[in-house]
Amino acid sequence: MTHVFDMQLHKIQIGADYPEWEARFPYVGEAGKKTGEIVDAWRSGLRKNTPDEMPKELIVRKPRKTWPDAFETLNGLLVVSGAAKDVIERLDPGLHQFFPLSIRTKRGVVIEGPWFAMNVTERQNSIVIEQSRVLVNKRAPDRLCSFLWDFKHVTVDPSKLSGIHFWREARFRGSLLGSDALLKELKDAGVKFFSSFKAKEFNKDLEA
């Protein structure tokens, strides 16, 4: 069974700033093109990032009593705890990128880690469009936009899966999907990861 992680921003975003990173990668002028390309890489997994492209420290805008093991910042950076990283690495060793990251509040209180910026570049093309309610980009039908039309009605063809446990759908920017094994390992480890729902499995009888 495949699970689709719920990446709706109001559920997973935490406001944070990166003063050191922003000083190196401004958004203005000619340099802004490079900055945008770097951010697009980690936001959508379009390519691997290099360590020098990544923030080293996040300063969160609002304090929290508890911290999830996975969240997204305002510019699409995926952040995971060491516990989440360990589970993902155990199932997909060496496939995904993790960059050490420190997190503190505006008052300088360090949020105990370890924490990592994560880039998932593994892609699979398993969504069955004809049996899913998805938002189609009519100007570029080969690059579909999102699941947001009916977020919990997505069908996956298991025969199109390669055996990896954590991936993005090739035609859906910002998507994250995982296997039964990944969900079980996260649960067993007590990891508070992104919420998810089960995708339906491809039904050949509906193909016609």
PDB file of C-alpha atoms in Angstrom:
ATOM      1  CA  MET A   1       0.000   0.000   0.000  1.00  0.00           C
ATOM      2  CA  THR A   2       1.178   3.521  -0.834  1.00  0.00           C
ATOM      3  CA  HIS A   3       0.676   6.487   1.475  1.00  0.00           C
ATOM      4  CA  VAL A   4       0.419  10.092   0.315  1.00  0.00           C
ATOM      5  CA  PHE A   5       1.756  12.639   2.791  1.00  0.00           C
ATOM      6  CA  ASP A   6      -0.502  15.621   3.416  1.00  0.00           C
ATOM      7  CA  MET A   7       1.612  18.615   2.403  1.00  0.00           C
ATOM      8  CA  GLN A   8      -1.107  21.245   2.832  1.00  0.00           C
ATOM      9  CA  LEU A   9       0.805  24.273   4.045  1.00  0.00           C
ATOM     10  CA  HIS A  10      -1.483  25.308   6.879  1.00  0.00           C
ATOM     11  CA  LYS A  11      -0.821  21.954   8.530  1.00  0.00           C
ATOM     12  CA  ILE A  12       2.945  21.665   8.241  1.00  0.00           C
ATOM     13  CA  GLN A  13       4.530  25.123   7.936  1.00  0.00           C
ATOM     14  CA  ILE A  14       6.607  26.770  10.641  1.00  0.00           C
ATOM     15  CA  GLY A  15       7.850  30.317  10.132  1.00  0.00           C
ATOM     16  CA  ALA A  16      11.638  30.670  10.304  1.00  0.00           C
ATOM     17  CA  ASP A  17      14.390  32.955   9.080  1.00  0.00           C
ATOM     18  CA  TYR A  18      17.906  32.151   7.812  1.00  0.00           C
ATOM     19  CA  PRO A  19      20.008  35.314   8.286  1.00  0.00           C
ATOM     20  CA  GLU A  20      23.335  33.679   7.421  1.00  0.00           C
ATOM     21  CA  TRP A  21      21.946  31.925   4.353  1.00  0.00           C
ATOM     22  CA  GLU A  22      20.049  34.977   3.135  1.00  0.00           C
ATOM     23  CA  ALA A  23      23.248  37.015   3.323  1.00  0.00           C
ATOM     24  CA  ARG A  24      24.925  34.540   0.979  1.00  0.00           C
ATOM     25  CA  PHE A  25      21.946  34.070  -1.318  1.00  0.00           C
ATOM     26  CA  PRO A  26      19.960  37.300  -1.770  1.00  0.00           C
ATOM     27  CA  TYR A  27      16.687  37.222  -3.675  1.00  0.00           C
ATOM     28  CA  VAL A  28      17.311  40.505  -5.504  1.00  0.00           C
ATOM     29  CA  GLY A  29      19.042  41.307  -8.791  1.00  0.00           C
ATOM     30  CA  GLU A  30      20.962  38.827 -10.904  1.00  0.00           C
ATOM     31  CA  ALA A  31      21.903  36.808  -7.802  1.00  0.00           C
ATOM     32  CA  GLY A  32      18.216  36.229  -7.149  1.00  0.00           C
ATOM     33  CA  LYS A  33      18.012  33.885 -10.136  1.00  0.00           C
ATOM     34  CA  LYS A  34      20.527  31.553  -8.525  1.00  0.00           C
ATOM     35  CA  THR A  35      18.735  31.787  -5.179  1.00  0.00           C
ATOM     36  CA  GLY A  36      15.433  30.910  -6.802  1.00  0.00           C
ATOM     37  CA  GLU A  37      16.975  27.921  -8.546  1.00  0.00           C
ATOM     38  CA  ILE A  38      18.441  26.633  -5.264  1.00  0.00           C
ATOM     39  CA  VAL A  39      15.126  26.989  -3.447  1.00  0.00           C
ATOM     40  CA  ASP A  40      13.249  25.317  -6.298  1.00  0.00           C
ATOM     41  CA  ALA A  41      15.644  22.385  -6.050  1.00  0.00           C
ATOM     42  CA  TRP A  42      14.892  21.645  -2.391  1.00  0.00           C
ATOM     43  CA  ARG A  43      11.200  22.608  -2.636  1.00  0.00           C
ATOM     44  CA  SER A  44      10.421  20.199  -5.467  1.00  0.00           C
ATOM     45  CA  GLY A  45      13.372  17.798  -5.471  1.00  0.00           C
ATOM     46  CA  LEU A  46      14.258  18.816  -9.026  1.00  0.00           C
ATOM     47  CA  ARG A  47      17.948  18.139  -8.410  1.00  0.00           C
ATOM     48  CA  LYS A  48      20.336  17.425  -5.563  1.00  0.00           C
ATOM     49  CA  ASN A  49      21.540  20.378  -3.496  1.00  0.00           C
ATOM     50  CA  THR A  50      25.178  20.912  -2.532  1.00  0.00           C
ATOM     51  CA  PRO A  51      26.088  21.501   1.138  1.00  0.00           C
ATOM     52  CA  ASP A  52      27.171  25.101   0.488  1.00  0.00           C
ATOM     53  CA  GLU A  53      23.692  25.899  -0.907  1.00  0.00           C
ATOM     54  CA  MET A  54      21.899  24.971   2.292  1.00  0.00           C
ATOM     55  CA  PRO A  55      21.012  26.994   5.406  1.00  0.00           C
ATOM     56  CA  LYS A  56      23.078  26.094   8.455  1.00  0.00           C
ATOM     57  CA  GLU A  57      20.755  27.652  11.054  1.00  0.00           C
ATOM     58  CA  LEU A  58      17.049  28.397  11.355  1.00  0.00           C
ATOM     59  CA  ILE A  59      15.671  31.046  13.678  1.00  0.00           C
ATOM     60  CA  VAL A  60      12.026  30.217  14.359  1.00  0.00           C
ATOM     61  CA  ARG A  61       9.600  33.098  14.608  1.00  0.00           C
ATOM     62  CA  LYS A  62       7.325  31.661  17.301  1.00  0.00           C
ATOM     63  CA  PRO A  63       8.260  29.397  20.226  1.00  0.00           C
ATOM     64  CA  ARG A  64       6.551  26.015  20.572  1.00  0.00           C
ATOM     65  CA  LYS A  65       5.990  23.701  23.518  1.00  0.00           C
ATOM     66  CA  THR A  66       6.517  20.620  21.362  1.00  0.00           C
ATOM     67  CA  TRP A  67       8.186  20.051  18.014  1.00  0.00           C
ATOM     68  CA  PRO A  68       7.143  17.639  15.260  1.00  0.00           C
ATOM     69  CA  ASP A  69       9.750  15.406  13.657  1.00  0.00           C
ATOM     70  CA  ALA A  70       8.997  16.894  10.243  1.00  0.00           C
ATOM     71  CA  PHE A  71       7.906  20.336   9.086  1.00  0.00           C
ATOM     72  CA  GLU A  72       8.306  22.769   6.221  1.00  0.00           C
ATOM     73  CA  THR A  73       9.553  26.350   6.339  1.00  0.00           C
ATOM     74  CA  LEU A  74       8.000  29.249   4.448  1.00  0.00           C
ATOM     75  CA  ASN A  75      10.190  28.764   1.377  1.00  0.00           C
ATOM     76  CA  GLY A  76       9.632  25.047   1.125  1.00  0.00           C
ATOM     77  CA  LEU A  77      12.618  23.677   3.039  1.00  0.00           C
ATOM     78  CA  LEU A  78      11.783  20.272   4.528  1.00  0.00           C
ATOM     79  CA  VAL A  79      13.197  19.844   8.041  1.00  0.00           C
ATOM     80  CA  VAL A  80      13.334  16.514   9.878  1.00  0.00           C
ATOM     81  CA  SER A  81      14.606  15.308  13.226  1.00  0.00           C
ATOM     82  CA  GLY A  82      17.432  12.845  13.666  1.00  0.00           C
ATOM     83  CA  ALA A  83      14.875  10.178  14.563  1.00  0.00           C
ATOM     84  CA  ALA A  84      13.006  10.688  11.269  1.00  0.00           C
ATOM     85  CA  LYS A  85      16.262  10.721   9.306  1.00  0.00           C
ATOM     86  CA  ASP A  86      17.351   7.440  10.906  1.00  0.00           C
ATOM     87  CA  VAL A  87      14.144   5.673   9.840  1.00  0.00           C
ATOM     88  CA  ILE A  88      14.313   6.975   6.269  1.00  0.00           C
ATOM     89  CA  GLU A  89      18.000   6.140   5.926  1.00  0.00           C
ATOM     90  CA  ARG A  90      17.479   2.641   7.286  1.00  0.00           C
ATOM     91  CA  LEU A  91      14.902   1.875   4.584  1.00  0.00           C
ATOM     92  CA  ASP A  92      16.424   3.878   1.705  1.00  0.00           C
ATOM     93  CA  PRO A  93      20.137   4.002   2.543  1.00  0.00           C
ATOM     94  CA  GLY A  94      21.977   6.772   0.734  1.00  0.00           C
ATOM     95  CA  LEU A  95      19.086   7.771  -1.548  1.00  0.00           C
ATOM     96  CA  HIS A  96      17.972  11.026   0.063  1.00  0.00           C
ATOM     97  CA  GLN A  97      19.890  14.131   1.105  1.00  0.00           C
ATOM     98  CA  PHE A  98      20.197  15.303   4.710  1.00  0.00           C
ATOM     99  CA  PHE A  99      22.103  18.441   5.741  1.00  0.00           C
ATOM    100  CA  PRO A 100      22.840  19.232   9.434  1.00  0.00           C
ATOM    101  CA  LEU A 101      20.868  22.193  10.704  1.00  0.00           C
ATOM    102  CA  SER A 102      20.660  24.018  14.032  1.00  0.00           C
ATOM    103  CA  ILE A 103      17.404  25.594  15.204  1.00  0.00           C
ATOM    104  CA  ARG A 104      16.969  28.337  17.803  1.00  0.00           C
ATOM    105  CA  THR A 105      14.400  30.910  18.830  1.00  0.00           C
ATOM    106  CA  LYS A 106      14.744  34.668  18.432  1.00  0.00           C
ATOM    107  CA  ARG A 107      15.844  34.798  22.078  1.00  0.00           C
ATOM    108  CA  GLY A 108      18.660  32.381  21.390  1.00  0.00           C
ATOM    109  CA  VAL A 109      17.137  29.270  22.942  1.00  0.00           C
ATOM    110  CA  VAL A 110      18.486  26.238  21.092  1.00  0.00           C
ATOM    111  CA  ILE A 111      15.893  23.628  20.053  1.00  0.00           C
ATOM    112  CA  GLU A 112      17.455  20.307  20.919  1.00  0.00           C
ATOM    113  CA  GLY A 113      18.192  18.180  17.852  1.00  0.00           C
ATOM    114  CA  PRO A 114      19.751  16.857  15.832  1.00  0.00           C
ATOM    115  CA  TRP A 115      17.912  18.473  12.909  1.00  0.00           C
ATOM    116  CA  PHE A 116      18.440  18.123   9.179  1.00  0.00           C
ATOM    117  CA  ALA A 117      17.316  19.898   6.029  1.00  0.00           C
ATOM    118  CA  MET A 118      16.032  17.178   3.702  1.00  0.00           C
ATOM    119  CA  ASN A 119      15.897  16.968  -0.080  1.00  0.00           C
ATOM    120  CA  VAL A 120      14.001  14.060  -1.637  1.00  0.00           C
ATOM    121  CA  THR A 121      14.980  13.732  -5.300  1.00  0.00           C
ATOM    122  CA  GLU A 122      13.887  10.140  -5.947  1.00  0.00           C
ATOM    123  CA  ARG A 123      10.948  10.208  -8.363  1.00  0.00           C
ATOM    124  CA  GLN A 124       8.437   7.628  -9.544  1.00  0.00           C
ATOM    125  CA  ASN A 125       5.586   7.858 -12.031  1.00  0.00           C
ATOM    126  CA  SER A 126       2.945   5.720 -10.349  1.00  0.00           C
ATOM    127  CA  ILE A 127      -0.201   7.867 -10.143  1.00  0.00           C
ATOM    128  CA  VAL A 128      -3.030   6.615 -12.386  1.00  0.00           C
ATOM    129  CA  ILE A 129      -4.501   9.879 -13.634  1.00  0.00           C
ATOM    130  CA  GLU A 130      -7.681   8.294 -15.018  1.00  0.00           C
ATOM    131  CA  GLN A 131      -8.586   6.907 -11.582  1.00  0.00           C
ATOM    132  CA  SER A 132      -7.523   9.929  -9.509  1.00  0.00           C
ATOM    133  CA  ARG A 133      -9.122  13.285  -8.872  1.00  0.00           C
ATOM    134  CA  VAL A 134      -6.208  15.606  -9.497  1.00  0.00           C
ATOM    135  CA  LEU A 135      -5.677  19.146 -10.697  1.00  0.00           C
ATOM    136  CA  VAL A 136      -4.508  19.007 -14.311  1.00  0.00           C
ATOM    137  CA  ASN A 137      -2.387  21.765 -15.837  1.00  0.00           C
ATOM    138  CA  LYS A 138      -4.098  21.978 -19.229  1.00  0.00           C
ATOM    139  CA  ARG A 139      -1.237  23.977 -20.741  1.00  0.00           C
ATOM    140  CA  ALA A 140       1.272  21.296 -19.714  1.00  0.00           C
ATOM    141  CA  PRO A 141      -0.604  18.008 -19.123  1.00  0.00           C
ATOM    142  CA  ASP A 142       2.655  16.101 -18.662  1.00  0.00           C
ATOM    143  CA  ARG A 143       3.444  18.279 -15.613  1.00  0.00           C
ATOM    144  CA  LEU A 144       0.412  18.021 -13.340  1.00  0.00           C
ATOM    145  CA  CYS A 145       0.251  20.478 -10.473  1.00  0.00           C
ATOM    146  CA  SER A 146      -1.317  19.043  -7.364  1.00  0.00           C
ATOM    147  CA  PHE A 147      -3.698  16.677  -5.607  1.00  0.00           C
ATOM    148  CA  LEU A 148      -5.724  19.590  -4.255  1.00  0.00           C
ATOM    149  CA  TRP A 149      -8.836  19.045  -6.349  1.00  0.00           C
ATOM    150  CA  ASP A 150      -9.794  16.069  -4.165  1.00  0.00           C
ATOM    151  CA  PHE A 151      -6.763  15.459  -2.004  1.00  0.00           C
ATOM    152  CA  LYS A 152      -7.770  12.053  -0.674  1.00  0.00           C
ATOM    153  CA  HIS A 153      -8.709  10.404  -3.959  1.00  0.00           C
ATOM    154  CA  VAL A 154      -5.432   9.267  -5.503  1.00  0.00           C
ATOM    155  CA  THR A 155      -4.810   5.924  -7.233  1.00  0.00           C
ATOM    156  CA  VAL A 156      -1.374   4.309  -7.558  1.00  0.00           C
ATOM    157  CA  ASP A 157      -0.271   1.481  -9.860  1.00  0.00           C
ATOM    158  CA  PRO A 158       1.912  -0.838  -7.721  1.00  0.00           C
ATOM    159  CA  SER A 159       3.560  -2.246 -10.862  1.00  0.00           C
ATOM    160  CA  LYS A 160       5.129   1.181 -11.459  1.00  0.00           C
ATOM    161  CA  LEU A 161       6.881   1.230  -8.070  1.00  0.00           C
ATOM    162  CA  SER A 162      10.579   0.379  -7.924  1.00  0.00           C
ATOM    163  CA  GLY A 163      10.803  -0.790  -4.307  1.00  0.00           C
ATOM    164  CA  ILE A 164      12.054   2.427  -2.699  1.00  0.00           C
ATOM    165  CA  HIS A 165      10.162   3.581   0.381  1.00  0.00           C
ATOM    166  CA  PHE A 166      10.092   7.392   0.096  1.00  0.00           C
ATOM    167  CA  TRP A 167       9.707   9.408  -3.109  1.00  0.00           C
ATOM    168  CA  ARG A 168       8.094  12.217  -5.063  1.00  0.00           C
ATOM    169  CA  GLU A 169       5.648  11.688  -7.879  1.00  0.00           C
ATOM    170  CA  ALA A 170       7.298  12.726 -11.147  1.00  0.00           C
ATOM    171  CA  ARG A 171       4.359  14.816 -12.372  1.00  0.00           C
ATOM    172  CA  PHE A 172       3.376  16.434  -9.053  1.00  0.00           C
ATOM    173  CA  ARG A 173       5.577  19.209  -7.693  1.00  0.00           C
ATOM    174  CA  GLY A 174       5.828  19.174  -3.926  1.00  0.00           C
ATOM    175  CA  SER A 175       4.440  15.656  -3.525  1.00  0.00           C
ATOM    176  CA  LEU A 176       5.788  13.123  -1.036  1.00  0.00           C
ATOM    177  CA  LEU A 177       4.748   9.468  -0.917  1.00  0.00           C
ATOM    178  CA  GLY A 178       5.816   6.531   1.212  1.00  0.00           C
ATOM    179  CA  SER A 179       5.476   2.782   1.582  1.00  0.00           C
ATOM    180  CA  ASP A 180       3.691   0.742   4.245  1.00  0.00           C
ATOM    181  CA  ALA A 181       7.100  -0.166   5.657  1.00  0.00           C
ATOM    182  CA  LEU A 182       8.070   3.493   6.035  1.00  0.00           C
ATOM    183  CA  LEU A 183       4.839   4.355   7.844  1.00  0.00           C
ATOM    184  CA  LYS A 184       5.228   1.361  10.162  1.00  0.00           C
ATOM    185  CA  GLU A 185       8.848   2.177  10.976  1.00  0.00           C
ATOM    186  CA  LEU A 186       7.995   5.823  11.693  1.00  0.00           C
ATOM    187  CA  LYS A 187       5.135   4.792  13.964  1.00  0.00           C
ATOM    188  CA  ASP A 188       7.214   2.163  15.783  1.00  0.00           C
ATOM    189  CA  ALA A 189       9.951   4.751  16.379  1.00  0.00           C
ATOM    190  CA  GLY A 190       7.445   7.255  17.774  1.00  0.00           C
ATOM    191  CA  VAL A 191       8.245   9.742  15.018  1.00  0.00           C
ATOM    192  CA  LYS A 192       5.693  12.546  14.559  1.00  0.00           C
ATOM    193  CA  PHE A 193       5.933  12.784  10.791  1.00  0.00           C
ATOM    194  CA  PHE A 194       3.659  14.433   8.209  1.00  0.00           C
ATOM    195  CA  SER A 195       0.102  13.085   8.325  1.00  0.00           C
ATOM    196  CA  SER A 196      -0.884  10.849   5.413  1.00  0.00           C
ATOM    197  CA  PHE A 197      -3.685   8.907   3.759  1.00  0.00           C
ATOM    198  CA  LYS A 198      -3.702   5.619   1.880  1.00  0.00           C
ATOM    199  CA  ALA A 199      -3.815   5.800  -1.898  1.00  0.00           C
ATOM    200  CA  LYS A 200      -6.131   3.468  -3.745  1.00  0.00           C
ATOM    201  CA  GLU A 201      -4.612   0.684  -5.848  1.00  0.00           C
ATOM    202  CA  PHE A 202      -5.022   0.531  -9.618  1.00  0.00           C
ATOM    203  CA  ASN A 203      -8.103  -1.390 -10.719  1.00  0.00           C
ATOM    204  CA  LYS A 204      -7.735  -2.806 -14.232  1.00  0.00           C
ATOM    205  CA  ASP A 205     -11.488  -3.349 -14.449  1.00  0.00           C
ATOM    206  CA  LEU A 206     -11.944   0.425 -14.417  1.00  0.00           C
ATOM    207  CA  GLU A 207      -9.365   0.989 -17.139  1.00  0.00           C
ATOM    208  CA  ALA A 208     -11.901   0.908 -19.940  1.00  0.00           C
TER     209      ALA A 208
END
